[in-house]
Short mmCIF file of C-alpha atoms in Angstrom, two decimals:
data_model
loop_
_atom_site.label_atom_id
_atom_site.label_comp_id
_atom_site.label_asym_id
_atom_site.label_seq_id
_atom_site.Cartn_x
_atom_site.Cartn_y
_atom_site.Cartn_z
CA MET D 1 0.08 0.00 -0.02
CA ASN D 2 1.45 3.35 -1.04
CA HIS D 3 1.43 6.07 2.14
CA PRO D 4 0.33 9.68 0.86
CA LEU D 5 2.88 12.13 1.03
CA ARG D 6 3.18 14.04 3.84
CA ILE D 7 3.94 18.07 3.97
CA TRP D 8 3.65 20.48 7.13
CA LEU D 9 3.55 24.09 6.83
CA ASN D 10 4.09 25.61 9.86
CA ARG D 11 2.54 29.21 11.36
CA THR D 12 2.10 30.87 8.11
CA TYR D 13 0.20 33.29 6.57
CA ALA D 14 -4.11 32.96 6.16
CA GLU D 15 -3.82 32.93 2.18
CA ASN D 16 -1.67 30.11 2.05
CA ALA D 17 -4.56 28.34 2.23
CA PHE D 18 -4.65 28.81 -1.52
CA PHE D 19 -1.11 27.45 -1.64
CA ILE D 20 -2.26 24.30 -0.03
CA GLY D 21 -5.51 24.40 -2.70
CA LEU D 22 -2.61 24.12 -5.64
CA LEU D 23 -0.66 21.19 -3.64
CA ARG D 24 -3.74 19.25 -4.22
CA GLU D 25 -4.36 20.36 -7.72
CA ASN D 26 -0.91 18.67 -8.64
CA ARG D 27 -1.23 17.26 -12.37
CA ASP D 28 0.79 14.13 -11.11
CA ASN D 29 -2.22 12.97 -9.02
CA VAL D 30 -0.32 12.05 -5.84
CA GLU D 31 -1.96 11.58 -2.74
CA LEU D 32 -0.90 13.85 -0.23
CA GLU D 33 -1.35 14.04 3.58
CA ILE D 34 -1.27 17.94 4.41
CA HIS D 35 -0.31 19.10 7.78
CA ALA D 36 -0.57 22.67 9.34
CA SER D 37 -0.15 24.10 12.68
CA HIS D 38 -0.53 27.77 14.21
CA ILE D 39 -1.33 29.42 17.13
CA ASP D 40 -4.56 31.16 15.79
CA ALA D 41 -7.27 28.38 15.70
CA ASP D 42 -9.25 30.23 13.19
CA SER D 43 -6.64 30.21 10.53
CA PRO D 44 -7.67 29.45 7.29
CA VAL D 45 -4.55 27.12 7.03
CA LEU D 46 -5.70 24.74 9.64
CA ARG D 47 -9.00 24.30 7.74
CA ALA D 48 -7.04 23.66 4.35
CA ALA D 49 -4.93 21.00 5.89
CA ASP D 50 -5.94 17.45 6.28
CA VAL D 51 -4.35 17.23 9.66
CA SER D 52 -4.41 20.39 12.05
CA SER D 53 -2.81 21.40 15.63
CA LEU D 54 -2.13 24.36 17.55
CA GLU D 55 1.75 24.92 18.06
CA PRO D 56 3.22 25.84 21.12
CA GLU D 57 3.58 29.37 22.31
CA GLN D 58 6.75 31.23 23.58
CA LEU D 59 9.54 28.95 22.31
CA SER D 60 12.71 30.15 21.45
CA PRO D 61 14.20 29.42 18.30
CA ALA D 62 16.15 26.45 19.50
CA ALA D 63 13.45 24.93 21.19
CA TYR D 64 11.00 25.40 18.23
CA VAL D 65 13.43 23.32 16.12
CA GLU D 66 13.08 20.15 18.77
CA PHE D 67 9.51 20.71 18.71
CA ALA D 68 9.40 20.79 14.69
CA LEU D 69 12.24 17.88 14.90
CA ASP D 70 9.69 15.67 17.40
CA TYR D 71 6.69 16.77 14.82
CA CYS D 72 8.31 15.50 11.99
CA THR D 73 9.49 12.22 13.15
CA ARG D 74 5.85 11.42 15.09
CA HIS D 75 4.29 12.20 11.59
CA GLY D 76 6.72 10.83 9.23
CA ILE D 77 7.05 14.45 7.40
CA GLN D 78 8.62 14.17 4.40
CA LEU D 79 8.59 17.62 3.09
CA PHE D 80 8.63 20.84 5.63
CA LEU D 81 7.96 24.19 4.51
CA PRO D 82 8.93 26.55 7.36
CA ARG D 83 7.84 29.81 7.79
CA LEU D 84 8.36 30.62 11.90
CA HIS D 85 11.97 30.34 12.56
CA GLN D 86 13.16 29.65 9.02
CA TYR D 87 16.49 30.82 9.79
CA ALA D 88 16.73 28.33 12.67
CA VAL D 89 15.18 25.43 11.02
CA ALA D 90 17.54 25.71 7.96
CA ALA D 91 20.35 25.86 10.14
CA ARG D 92 19.56 22.04 11.32
CA ARG D 93 18.42 20.82 7.81
CA GLU D 94 20.73 17.84 8.30
CA ASP D 95 19.01 16.83 11.61
CA PHE D 96 15.84 16.83 9.77
CA ALA D 97 17.23 15.06 6.66
CA ALA D 98 18.31 12.26 9.31
CA VAL D 99 14.69 11.76 10.17
CA GLY D 100 13.63 11.51 6.88
CA THR D 101 12.31 15.50 6.15
CA THR D 102 13.41 17.35 3.69
CA VAL D 103 13.63 21.36 4.36
CA LEU D 104 12.23 23.60 1.85
CA SER D 105 13.99 26.99 2.19
CA PRO D 106 17.22 28.46 1.03
CA PRO D 107 20.28 27.95 2.59
CA SER D 108 20.46 29.73 6.50
CA GLU D 109 23.17 31.77 5.24
CA ALA D 110 20.96 33.72 2.93
CA ILE D 111 18.34 33.84 5.28
CA GLU D 112 20.24 35.47 7.66
CA LEU D 113 21.93 37.88 4.97
CA PHE D 114 18.20 39.12 3.90
CA SER D 115 16.78 39.42 7.29
CA ASP D 116 19.54 42.16 7.65
CA LYS D 117 17.89 44.80 4.70
CA ALA D 118 21.08 47.17 5.05
CA THR D 119 23.57 44.49 5.19
CA ALA D 120 21.72 42.71 2.22
CA TYR D 121 21.89 46.06 0.57
CA GLY D 122 25.41 45.99 0.62
CA LYS D 123 26.06 42.87 -0.63
CA LEU D 124 23.61 43.43 -3.52
CA ALA D 125 25.30 46.40 -4.74
CA ALA D 126 28.62 44.56 -4.77
CA ALA D 127 27.04 41.83 -6.87
CA GLY D 128 26.19 44.62 -9.57
CA LEU D 129 22.49 44.60 -8.72
CA PRO D 130 20.20 47.97 -8.60
CA VAL D 131 19.82 48.86 -5.17
CA PRO D 132 18.33 52.62 -4.17
CA PRO D 133 20.49 54.96 -2.17
CA TRP D 134 20.24 54.22 1.31
CA TRP D 135 21.52 55.07 5.06
CA ARG D 136 21.52 53.00 8.32
CA VAL D 137 20.45 55.49 11.14
CA GLN D 138 20.23 54.79 14.81
CA ASP D 139 20.07 58.19 16.51
CA ALA D 140 18.52 61.44 15.39
CA ASP D 141 22.14 63.11 14.46
CA GLU D 142 22.24 60.17 11.58
CA LEU D 143 18.68 60.71 10.84
CA LEU D 144 18.68 64.69 10.01
CA ALA D 145 21.93 64.33 8.06
CA ALA D 146 20.37 60.82 5.81
CA VAL D 147 16.97 62.94 5.25
CA GLU D 148 19.02 66.19 4.34
CA GLU D 149 21.28 64.48 1.37
CA ILE D 150 17.52 62.63 0.18
CA GLU D 151 15.80 66.35 0.36
CA ALA D 152 18.74 67.83 -1.93
CA ALA D 153 18.45 65.19 -4.36
CA GLY D 154 14.70 66.14 -4.86
CA ASP D 155 13.45 62.77 -2.98
CA LYS D 156 11.09 62.25 0.08
CA PRO D 157 12.30 60.21 2.48
CA CYS D 158 11.33 57.15 4.36
CA LEU D 159 11.99 54.38 6.97
CA LYS D 160 11.80 51.01 7.97
CA PRO D 161 13.62 49.07 10.33
CA VAL D 162 16.60 47.17 9.23
CA SER D 163 14.79 43.99 10.19
CA GLY D 164 11.30 43.13 9.66
CA ALA D 165 8.59 41.85 7.62
CA GLY D 166 5.89 43.33 5.20
CA GLY D 167 5.31 47.15 5.65
CA GLU D 168 5.94 46.84 9.46
CA GLY D 169 7.36 50.09 10.56
CA PHE D 170 7.27 51.80 7.47
CA ARG D 171 6.71 55.78 7.69
CA VAL D 172 7.26 58.57 5.16
CA LEU D 173 9.32 61.54 6.99
CA SER D 174 7.12 64.85 6.19
CA ARG D 175 8.19 68.46 6.98
CA ASN D 176 4.72 69.64 7.45
CA PRO D 177 3.91 69.78 11.38
CA PHE D 178 1.19 67.72 12.73
CA SER D 179 -2.48 69.29 12.53
CA LEU D 180 -5.87 68.59 12.59
CA ALA D 181 -6.07 67.42 8.91
CA ARG D 182 -4.06 64.11 9.94
CA LEU D 183 -6.92 62.94 12.14
CA ALA D 184 -9.56 63.34 9.40
CA GLY D 185 -10.04 60.53 6.47
CA ALA D 186 -7.99 57.28 6.19
CA PRO D 187 -4.83 56.87 8.31
CA SER D 188 -1.67 58.22 6.73
CA TRP D 189 1.92 56.61 6.19
CA TYR D 190 3.18 59.88 6.84
CA VAL D 191 4.99 61.17 10.10
CA PRO D 192 6.14 65.00 11.14
CA LEU D 193 10.07 64.60 10.73
CA GLU D 194 10.13 66.80 14.15
CA LEU D 195 7.98 64.20 16.13
CA VAL D 196 10.24 61.53 15.00
CA VAL D 197 13.56 63.44 16.13
CA ARG D 198 12.09 64.69 19.23
CA ALA D 199 11.38 60.97 20.18
CA LEU D 200 14.52 59.84 19.28
CA GLU D 201 16.32 62.87 21.27
CA ASP D 202 13.86 61.98 24.46
CA ALA D 203 14.85 58.09 24.04
CA PRO D 204 16.69 56.89 27.13
CA GLU D 205 18.95 54.54 24.99
CA GLU D 206 22.18 56.44 23.30
CA ARG D 207 21.13 54.78 20.10
CA PRO D 208 17.52 53.58 20.19
CA VAL D 209 16.80 52.57 16.96
CA ASP D 210 18.20 50.46 13.90
CA TRP D 211 16.56 51.97 10.48
CA LEU D 212 17.19 52.03 6.96
CA VAL D 213 16.47 55.31 5.42
CA MET D 214 16.04 55.76 1.78
CA PRO D 215 14.17 58.00 -0.96
CA HIS D 216 10.54 56.73 -1.31
CA LEU D 217 10.22 54.77 -4.25
CA ALA D 218 7.64 55.27 -7.00
CA GLY D 219 5.18 52.78 -8.07
CA PRO D 220 4.06 50.35 -9.70
CA GLU D 221 5.46 47.53 -7.35
CA VAL D 222 6.58 44.60 -9.19
CA SER D 223 6.89 41.30 -6.94
CA VAL D 224 8.51 38.53 -8.93
CA ASP D 225 7.97 35.06 -7.60
CA CYS D 226 10.94 32.42 -8.01
CA LEU D 227 11.03 28.65 -8.15
CA ALA D 228 14.59 27.14 -8.01
CA ASP D 229 16.18 24.03 -7.38
CA ALA D 230 18.09 23.13 -4.38
CA ASP D 231 21.40 24.04 -5.48
CA GLY D 232 19.39 27.99 -6.09
CA ARG D 233 19.31 27.41 -9.81
CA LEU D 234 16.27 29.48 -11.18
CA ARG D 235 13.93 27.30 -13.00
CA GLY D 236 10.69 29.75 -13.02
CA ALA D 237 10.06 33.31 -12.41
CA VAL D 238 7.17 35.58 -12.84
CA GLY D 239 6.56 38.93 -12.09
CA ARG D 240 3.02 40.44 -10.29
CA SER D 241 2.72 44.29 -10.99
CA LYS D 242 1.04 46.10 -8.20
CA GLU D 243 -0.83 49.48 -9.12
CA GLY D 244 -3.77 50.69 -7.00
CA ARG D 245 -6.46 47.91 -7.28
CA ARG D 246 -4.97 46.78 -10.48
CA ARG D 247 -2.93 43.63 -10.65
CA GLY D 248 -0.95 42.06 -13.53
CA PHE D 249 1.87 39.71 -14.61
CA THR D 250 5.09 40.89 -16.44
CA LEU D 251 8.11 38.67 -17.99
CA ASP D 252 9.99 42.10 -18.38
CA PRO D 253 13.72 41.85 -18.59
CA ALA D 254 14.18 44.84 -16.47
CA TYR D 255 12.61 42.28 -13.54
CA LEU D 256 13.56 39.01 -14.34
CA GLU D 257 17.13 39.65 -15.10
CA PRO D 258 18.36 41.19 -12.11
CA THR D 259 16.22 38.35 -10.23
CA GLY D 260 18.02 35.62 -11.89
CA LEU D 261 21.71 37.11 -10.99
CA LEU D 262 20.46 37.29 -7.51
CA VAL D 263 18.43 34.01 -6.84
CA GLU D 264 21.63 32.06 -8.48
CA THR D 265 24.20 34.51 -6.69
CA PHE D 266 22.81 33.86 -3.42
CA GLY D 267 21.58 29.96 -3.77
CA LEU D 268 17.90 31.16 -3.29
CA ALA D 269 16.73 27.55 -3.48
CA TYR D 270 12.85 26.77 -3.64
CA LEU D 271 10.17 29.61 -3.41
CA THR D 272 11.22 33.01 -2.81
CA ASN D 273 9.93 36.28 -4.01
CA VAL D 274 11.70 39.48 -4.65
CA GLN D 275 10.22 43.10 -4.96
CA PHE D 276 10.74 46.20 -7.06
CA ARG D 277 9.86 49.84 -6.96
CA HIS D 278 11.33 52.41 -9.18
CA HIS D 279 13.61 55.18 -8.35
CA HIS D 280 13.66 57.93 -11.11
CA GLY D 281 12.18 55.65 -13.76
CA VAL D 282 14.99 52.67 -12.50
CA PRO D 283 13.89 49.36 -11.32
CA MET D 284 15.14 48.87 -7.79
CA LEU D 285 15.64 46.12 -5.53
CA LEU D 286 13.27 46.83 -2.72
CA ASP D 287 12.99 43.34 -0.58
CA ILE D 288 13.98 39.95 -0.73
CA ASN D 289 11.67 37.35 0.94
CA THR D 290 13.23 34.05 1.50
CA ARG D 291 9.91 32.34 1.74
CA PRO D 292 7.16 32.30 -0.66
CA SER D 293 4.77 35.34 -0.91
CA GLY D 294 1.07 35.55 0.14
CA GLY D 295 -0.05 36.10 -3.32
CA LEU D 296 2.12 32.90 -4.86
CA HIS D 297 -0.89 31.32 -5.83
CA GLN D 298 -2.37 34.36 -8.05
CA LEU D 299 0.50 32.73 -10.68
CA SER D 300 -2.24 29.78 -11.61
CA ARG D 301 -3.75 32.66 -13.58
CA CYS D 302 -0.96 31.98 -15.97
CA GLY D 303 -1.41 28.29 -16.00
CA VAL D 304 1.64 27.50 -13.65
CA ASN D 305 1.83 25.56 -10.75
CA PHE D 306 5.05 26.93 -8.34
CA PRO D 307 3.76 25.62 -4.87
CA TRP D 308 3.82 21.75 -6.49
CA ALA D 309 6.73 22.28 -8.57
CA ALA D 310 8.49 23.00 -5.71
CA MET D 311 7.75 20.03 -3.94
CA GLN D 312 8.97 17.97 -7.07
CA LEU D 313 12.22 19.62 -6.82
CA ALA D 314 12.68 18.61 -3.38
CA LEU D 315 12.21 14.83 -3.92
CA GLY D 316 14.56 15.07 -7.20
CA ARG D 317 11.79 15.09 -9.61
CA GLU D 318 11.96 17.26 -12.69
CA PRO D 319 8.59 19.57 -12.77
CA THR D 320 6.60 20.03 -15.83
CA ASP D 321 4.24 23.11 -16.48
CA ILE D 322 6.35 25.71 -15.00
CA THR D 323 7.33 27.89 -18.10
CA VAL D 324 5.38 31.06 -18.61
CA GLY D 325 5.36 32.81 -22.00
CA PRO D 326 4.08 36.07 -23.28
CA GLY D 327 1.29 34.46 -24.83
CA SER D 328 0.18 32.63 -21.18
CA LEU D 329 0.35 35.61 -19.21
CA GLY D 330 -3.12 35.97 -17.15
CA ASP D 331 -5.36 39.05 -17.65
CA ASP D 332 -5.25 41.87 -14.88
CA TYR D 333 -7.56 41.70 -12.10
CA THR D 334 -8.13 42.77 -8.85
CA LEU D 335 -8.84 41.53 -5.72
CA ILE D 336 -11.63 41.44 -3.38
CA SER D 337 -12.56 39.95 0.06
CA THR D 338 -14.50 36.56 -0.11
CA PRO D 339 -15.93 34.26 2.65
CA TYR D 340 -13.79 31.25 3.70
CA PRO D 341 -14.38 28.30 5.96
CA THR D 342 -13.54 28.29 9.70
CA PRO D 343 -11.84 25.54 10.96
CA ALA D 344 -13.16 23.04 13.21
CA ARG D 345 -12.38 23.74 17.24
CA GLN D 346 -11.73 20.04 18.04
CA LEU D 347 -8.17 21.29 17.75
CA PRO D 348 -5.61 19.39 20.48
CA ILE D 349 -5.75 20.76 23.75
CA PRO D 350 -2.74 22.07 24.78
CA ALA D 351 -0.92 20.17 27.87
CA PRO D 352 -0.09 22.66 31.14
CA ARG D 353 3.55 22.14 30.16
CA HIS D 354 6.06 20.69 27.61
CA PRO D 355 9.52 19.31 27.42
CA TYR D 356 10.74 21.88 24.38
CA ALA D 357 10.83 24.95 26.29
CA GLU D 358 13.82 26.79 27.71
CA GLY D 359 13.72 28.92 31.01
CA ALA D 360 10.72 30.99 31.41
CA ALA D 361 8.84 29.82 28.56
CA ALA D 362 8.87 26.07 30.14
CA GLN D 363 5.42 27.48 31.27
CA ALA D 364 4.01 27.88 28.04
CA PRO D 365 1.24 25.09 26.66
CA MET D 366 1.61 22.96 23.92
CA PRO D 367 -0.55 20.63 21.96
CA ALA D 368 -1.00 17.20 23.72
CA GLN D 369 1.60 14.80 22.41
CA GLY D 370 0.42 12.07 19.77
CA THR D 371 -2.89 14.09 19.41
CA VAL D 372 -4.13 15.23 16.17
CA THR D 373 -7.70 16.08 14.36
CA GLN D 374 -8.32 15.51 11.51
CA VAL D 375 -9.80 18.51 9.63
CA THR D 376 -10.91 18.26 5.31
CA GLY D 377 -12.83 20.61 3.30
CA ILE D 378 -13.02 22.32 0.02
CA ILE D 379 -10.42 25.04 -1.00
CA ALA D 380 -12.29 28.19 -2.01
CA GLU D 381 -11.30 29.11 -5.54
CA SER D 382 -8.23 31.57 -5.90
CA VAL D 383 -9.21 35.00 -7.48
#
């Protein structure tokens, strides 16, 4: 009797419910048993999976890896796509291989590099890749010096944390004073420079922040979804453009050629994502994500299934239907919210104590050992 291919996605984004749907739609008709774990009992990925469970909370990265190794061993996981604690998991990929689990992620060195945007920009520039002007800022004097240089070039300054995901901490700096107009209408990304400087000067620490300050880059944003083999050789790439509500696809070499150089220079294996915006009309690298993007499933509109192709590559098989030509690009589209079924509530009850925690985290709950809940259902159709 053939056993199903067991795949585990740990704590990940809600939109990856559609990622799971694409795994099930594989053209090879491979039987799958998809596992998902999360701390949110209402996460859509739990509803999409065959086997769902709650994760332990407040574990250190090292302790989480021990939990993950135990989970893979107990459930016979063959392919593990980590999002939470990706670096710590990737650094122990040989230990996962010893229990029969392949970790689908870039090397830990690449994950560590791209978790620090300032260091990454330096390495990208040294490799001949296009990056915008940038300054690493840790106090008020450094902030003001960077802002003055950016404004002298005719640009708007913005800031974001050196380490962080998505738009967390992103702000555009303005010299306009705070007024009641800022309390009307929708919330704004703009923040008065004088308030930021004052907050830095009032902070008790000598160097209270670690920010990347750079010109605000113009749209449209182009997000390139990448598929590479275990050695970091690019096997497929499609750009998704975003401007206002409109979404579209592109194969423009202005985005795909630097993406290919980046992926192969830094060995970005399996599923990654490269984001561009524009500085004076020139595409510039903005962010490099060492994980699949939440919108990856949208490439199904172009007739490709990158999630399943990555699983094939991890199994040492040659994927099919991964090439997108100009004639197969999907039409432009927009995104709207749609209802999605909630998961069943009969998830494993956290035990009062668990063996993986360290220090104070030893009091955090974890799911009872050996208990899983089968949750099956139909995936809502991807937009």
